[in-house]
Short mmCIF file of C-alpha atoms in Angstrom, two decimals:
data_model
loop_
_atom_site.label_atom_id
_atom_site.label_comp_id
_atom_site.label_asym_id
_atom_site.label_seq_id
_atom_site.Cartn_x
_atom_site.Cartn_y
_atom_site.Cartn_z
CA MET A 1 9.00 0.50 -1.52
CA GLN A 2 9.09 -2.54 0.75
CA ILE A 3 7.92 -0.61 3.82
CA VAL A 4 4.89 0.78 1.97
CA LEU A 5 3.87 -2.52 0.39
CA SER A 6 4.40 -4.53 3.56
CA THR A 7 2.57 -2.17 5.94
CA ALA A 8 -0.07 -0.20 4.00
CA PRO A 9 -3.39 -1.63 5.20
CA VAL A 10 -5.30 -0.90 1.99
CA GLY A 11 -4.27 -0.74 -1.65
CA GLN A 12 -6.18 0.39 -4.73
CA VAL A 13 -6.40 -1.56 -7.97
CA GLY A 14 -7.24 0.28 -11.18
CA ILE A 15 -8.88 -1.36 -14.17
CA VAL A 16 -10.84 -0.19 -17.22
CA ASP A 17 -14.49 -1.26 -17.06
CA ALA A 18 -16.59 -2.65 -19.91
CA GLN A 19 -17.67 0.89 -20.91
CA GLY A 20 -14.06 2.09 -21.11
CA TYR A 21 -14.07 4.05 -17.85
CA PRO A 22 -11.24 3.77 -15.33
CA ARG A 23 -12.36 2.07 -12.12
CA VAL A 24 -10.41 2.09 -8.86
CA ALA A 25 -11.29 -0.31 -6.06
CA PRO A 26 -9.80 -0.34 -2.55
CA LEU A 27 -8.81 -3.75 -1.23
CA ASN A 28 -6.80 -5.69 1.32
CA PHE A 29 -3.60 -7.00 -0.28
CA VAL A 30 -0.26 -8.58 0.40
CA TRP A 31 3.11 -8.04 -1.27
CA HIS A 32 4.80 -11.44 -1.57
CA GLY A 33 7.57 -12.68 -3.81
CA GLY A 34 7.66 -9.41 -5.76
CA LYS A 35 3.97 -9.61 -6.63
CA VAL A 36 0.71 -8.15 -5.31
CA TYR A 37 -1.97 -10.62 -4.23
CA PHE A 38 -5.57 -10.08 -3.12
CA HIS A 39 -8.71 -12.18 -3.02
CA GLY A 40 -12.29 -11.78 -4.12
CA ALA A 41 -15.30 -13.39 -5.75
CA MET A 42 -15.07 -15.83 -8.64
CA ALA A 43 -17.57 -13.72 -10.58
CA GLY A 44 -18.13 -10.10 -11.45
CA GLU A 45 -16.33 -7.32 -13.25
CA LYS A 46 -12.95 -7.65 -11.54
CA PHE A 47 -12.88 -11.43 -12.02
CA SER A 48 -13.81 -11.12 -15.72
CA TYR A 49 -11.18 -8.44 -16.25
CA PHE A 50 -8.40 -10.41 -14.55
CA LYS A 51 -9.27 -13.57 -16.56
CA ASN A 52 -8.35 -11.70 -19.76
CA ALA A 53 -4.90 -12.80 -20.99
CA GLU A 54 -4.07 -9.17 -21.86
CA CYS A 55 -5.10 -7.79 -18.46
CA LYS A 56 -3.22 -4.57 -17.70
CA VAL A 57 -3.80 -3.03 -14.30
CA ALA A 58 -2.59 -0.25 -12.04
CA PHE A 59 -2.05 -0.64 -8.33
CA SER A 60 -1.31 1.96 -5.68
CA ALA A 61 -0.64 1.87 -1.95
CA ASP A 62 0.31 4.67 0.40
CA LEU A 63 1.35 5.29 3.97
CA PRO A 64 0.13 8.59 5.40
CA TYR A 65 2.46 10.19 7.91
CA SER A 66 1.71 13.45 9.77
CA SER A 67 -0.63 16.24 8.79
CA ILE A 68 0.94 19.69 8.87
CA PRO A 69 -1.27 22.70 9.68
CA SER A 70 -0.77 25.70 7.43
CA TYR A 71 0.11 28.02 10.34
CA TRP A 72 3.29 26.02 11.00
CA ILE A 73 4.65 27.46 7.75
CA ALA A 74 2.62 30.63 7.08
CA GLU A 75 0.76 32.78 9.60
CA LYS A 76 -2.52 33.20 7.68
CA TYR A 77 -1.99 31.58 4.28
CA ALA A 78 -3.94 28.29 4.03
CA CYS A 79 -2.07 26.67 1.13
CA PRO A 80 0.86 25.11 3.05
CA ALA A 81 -1.47 22.69 4.90
CA THR A 82 -0.54 19.16 3.85
CA ILE A 83 -0.09 15.52 4.79
CA PHE A 84 3.28 13.87 4.33
CA PHE A 85 3.33 10.36 2.84
CA LYS A 86 5.12 7.53 1.05
CA SER A 87 3.49 5.77 -1.89
CA VAL A 88 4.09 3.07 -4.47
CA HIS A 89 2.47 2.96 -7.90
CA ILE A 90 2.62 -0.20 -10.01
CA LYS A 91 1.64 -0.87 -13.61
CA GLY A 92 1.54 -4.53 -14.46
CA LYS A 93 -0.17 -7.64 -15.70
CA GLY A 94 -3.11 -8.98 -13.75
CA SER A 95 -4.16 -12.60 -13.59
CA VAL A 96 -6.31 -15.03 -11.64
CA VAL A 97 -4.21 -17.56 -9.74
CA GLU A 98 -5.19 -21.10 -10.74
CA ASP A 99 -2.58 -23.11 -8.83
CA ALA A 100 -4.00 -24.30 -5.49
CA ARG A 101 -0.63 -24.09 -3.71
CA GLU A 102 -0.01 -20.52 -4.88
CA LYS A 103 -3.57 -19.56 -3.84
CA ALA A 104 -3.09 -21.08 -0.40
CA GLU A 105 0.29 -19.41 0.05
CA ALA A 106 -1.10 -16.01 -0.96
CA LEU A 107 -4.05 -16.36 1.43
CA GLN A 108 -1.70 -17.49 4.21
CA LYS A 109 0.45 -14.37 3.64
CA LEU A 110 -2.69 -12.20 3.71
CA MET A 111 -3.62 -13.71 7.07
CA GLU A 112 -0.10 -13.20 8.42
CA LYS A 113 -0.30 -9.53 7.42
CA TYR A 114 -3.77 -8.81 8.78
CA GLN A 115 -3.77 -11.22 11.73
CA PRO A 116 -0.09 -11.49 12.72
CA GLU A 117 -0.90 -12.90 16.15
CA GLY A 118 -2.04 -16.16 14.50
CA GLY A 119 -5.03 -17.96 15.99
CA PHE A 120 -5.86 -19.87 12.81
CA ALA A 121 -4.81 -23.14 11.20
CA PRO A 122 -2.20 -22.65 8.46
CA ILE A 123 -3.81 -22.42 5.02
CA THR A 124 -2.73 -25.34 2.84
CA PRO A 125 -4.51 -26.94 -0.13
CA ASP A 126 -4.28 -30.36 1.54
CA ASP A 127 -6.16 -29.34 4.70
CA PRO A 128 -9.84 -30.38 4.45
CA LEU A 129 -10.70 -27.21 6.39
CA TYR A 130 -9.59 -25.08 3.42
CA GLN A 131 -10.28 -27.23 0.34
CA LYS A 132 -13.78 -25.84 -0.30
CA PRO A 133 -12.90 -22.19 0.48
CA LEU A 134 -9.84 -22.42 -1.81
CA ALA A 135 -12.02 -23.77 -4.62
CA GLU A 136 -14.63 -21.03 -4.12
CA THR A 137 -12.33 -18.02 -3.63
CA ALA A 138 -10.55 -16.15 -6.40
CA VAL A 139 -6.99 -15.06 -5.73
CA PHE A 140 -5.68 -12.32 -8.01
CA ARG A 141 -2.04 -11.55 -8.78
CA ILE A 142 -0.38 -8.45 -10.20
CA ASP A 143 3.05 -8.94 -11.77
CA PRO A 144 4.74 -5.52 -11.81
CA GLU A 145 6.13 -4.22 -15.10
CA GLN A 146 6.74 -0.62 -13.95
CA THR A 147 7.09 0.64 -10.40
CA GLU A 148 7.26 4.21 -9.15
CA VAL A 149 7.92 5.25 -5.56
CA LYS A 150 6.94 8.71 -4.36
CA SER A 151 7.25 10.47 -1.06
CA LYS A 152 6.47 13.91 0.28
CA PHE A 153 8.47 15.13 3.26
CA ALA A 154 8.99 18.86 2.59
CA GLN A 155 11.99 18.09 0.36
CA ASN A 156 11.04 21.10 -1.82
CA ARG A 157 11.09 23.48 1.17
CA PRO A 158 14.14 25.46 2.31
CA ALA A 159 16.31 23.78 4.95
CA GLU A 160 15.27 26.25 7.65
CA VAL A 161 11.58 25.42 7.08
CA ARG A 162 12.33 21.69 7.28
CA ARG A 163 14.26 22.19 10.52
CA ALA A 164 11.32 24.16 11.97
CA LEU A 165 8.93 21.38 10.92
CA ILE A 166 11.10 18.80 12.67
CA ALA A 167 11.03 20.85 15.88
CA LYS A 168 7.25 21.33 15.72
CA LEU A 169 6.62 17.65 15.00
CA GLU A 170 8.81 16.59 17.91
CA GLU A 171 7.07 19.09 20.18
CA ARG A 172 3.58 17.92 19.14
CA ASP A 173 4.70 14.25 19.34
CA ARG A 174 1.56 12.38 18.39
CA GLY A 175 0.83 9.57 15.94
CA MET A 176 3.44 9.48 13.20
CA ASP A 177 5.12 12.78 14.19
CA ARG A 178 8.47 11.29 15.25
CA ALA A 179 8.64 9.07 12.15
CA THR A 180 7.76 12.10 10.00
CA ALA A 181 10.49 14.17 11.66
CA ASP A 182 12.96 11.36 10.93
CA GLU A 183 11.94 11.32 7.25
CA ILE A 184 12.32 15.12 6.98
CA ARG A 185 15.70 14.82 8.69
CA LYS A 186 16.77 12.43 5.89
CA THR A 187 15.99 15.16 3.33
CA LEU A 188 18.55 17.33 5.12
CA GLY A 189 21.18 14.61 4.91
CA VAL A 190 21.19 14.31 8.70
CA SER A 191 21.42 10.83 10.15
CA GLY A 192 20.11 9.83 13.52
CA VAL A 193 16.69 9.07 14.82
CA SER A 194 14.67 11.34 17.05
CA GLY A 195 14.20 10.43 20.72
#
């Protein structure tokens, strides 16, 4: 769970709009202190929804790994084509953060995630540089009530298919292929990391 929430670049928040329809919005987020934080405008549908004391929301983040072409598993049959992944799904209570220190800390953590090299003054509520932006920016928090972690790494395939996938991933060796091979290897109960 931690790896997905700390490294997924984009998450999706789900709310129910004023007409009763589900609405999913992609956003930049940070996982900090066991909560999801993101920022936005201090007006609009999302802000109004999160201001509600009974605000229930869904949140999802995923990490795509390698795509697998169908012909790696079946010569002509298209259906085995897939992308392996890890994902986290949260149901929880949403709120708008009112405390200036919590807002500043959440925004600082967002910056550390998306700009880890630094190059900016630390965000604190006492710094005149940030007092106006903190007052004009909404910071939203999701407190998890239920969490579900899912992953797909061929765990439903026979061991010989998984071994063949590991070999093909290591041979192709691009992008997330080695990490994907390592995850499939875990489904076989084999320890050790690929070269």
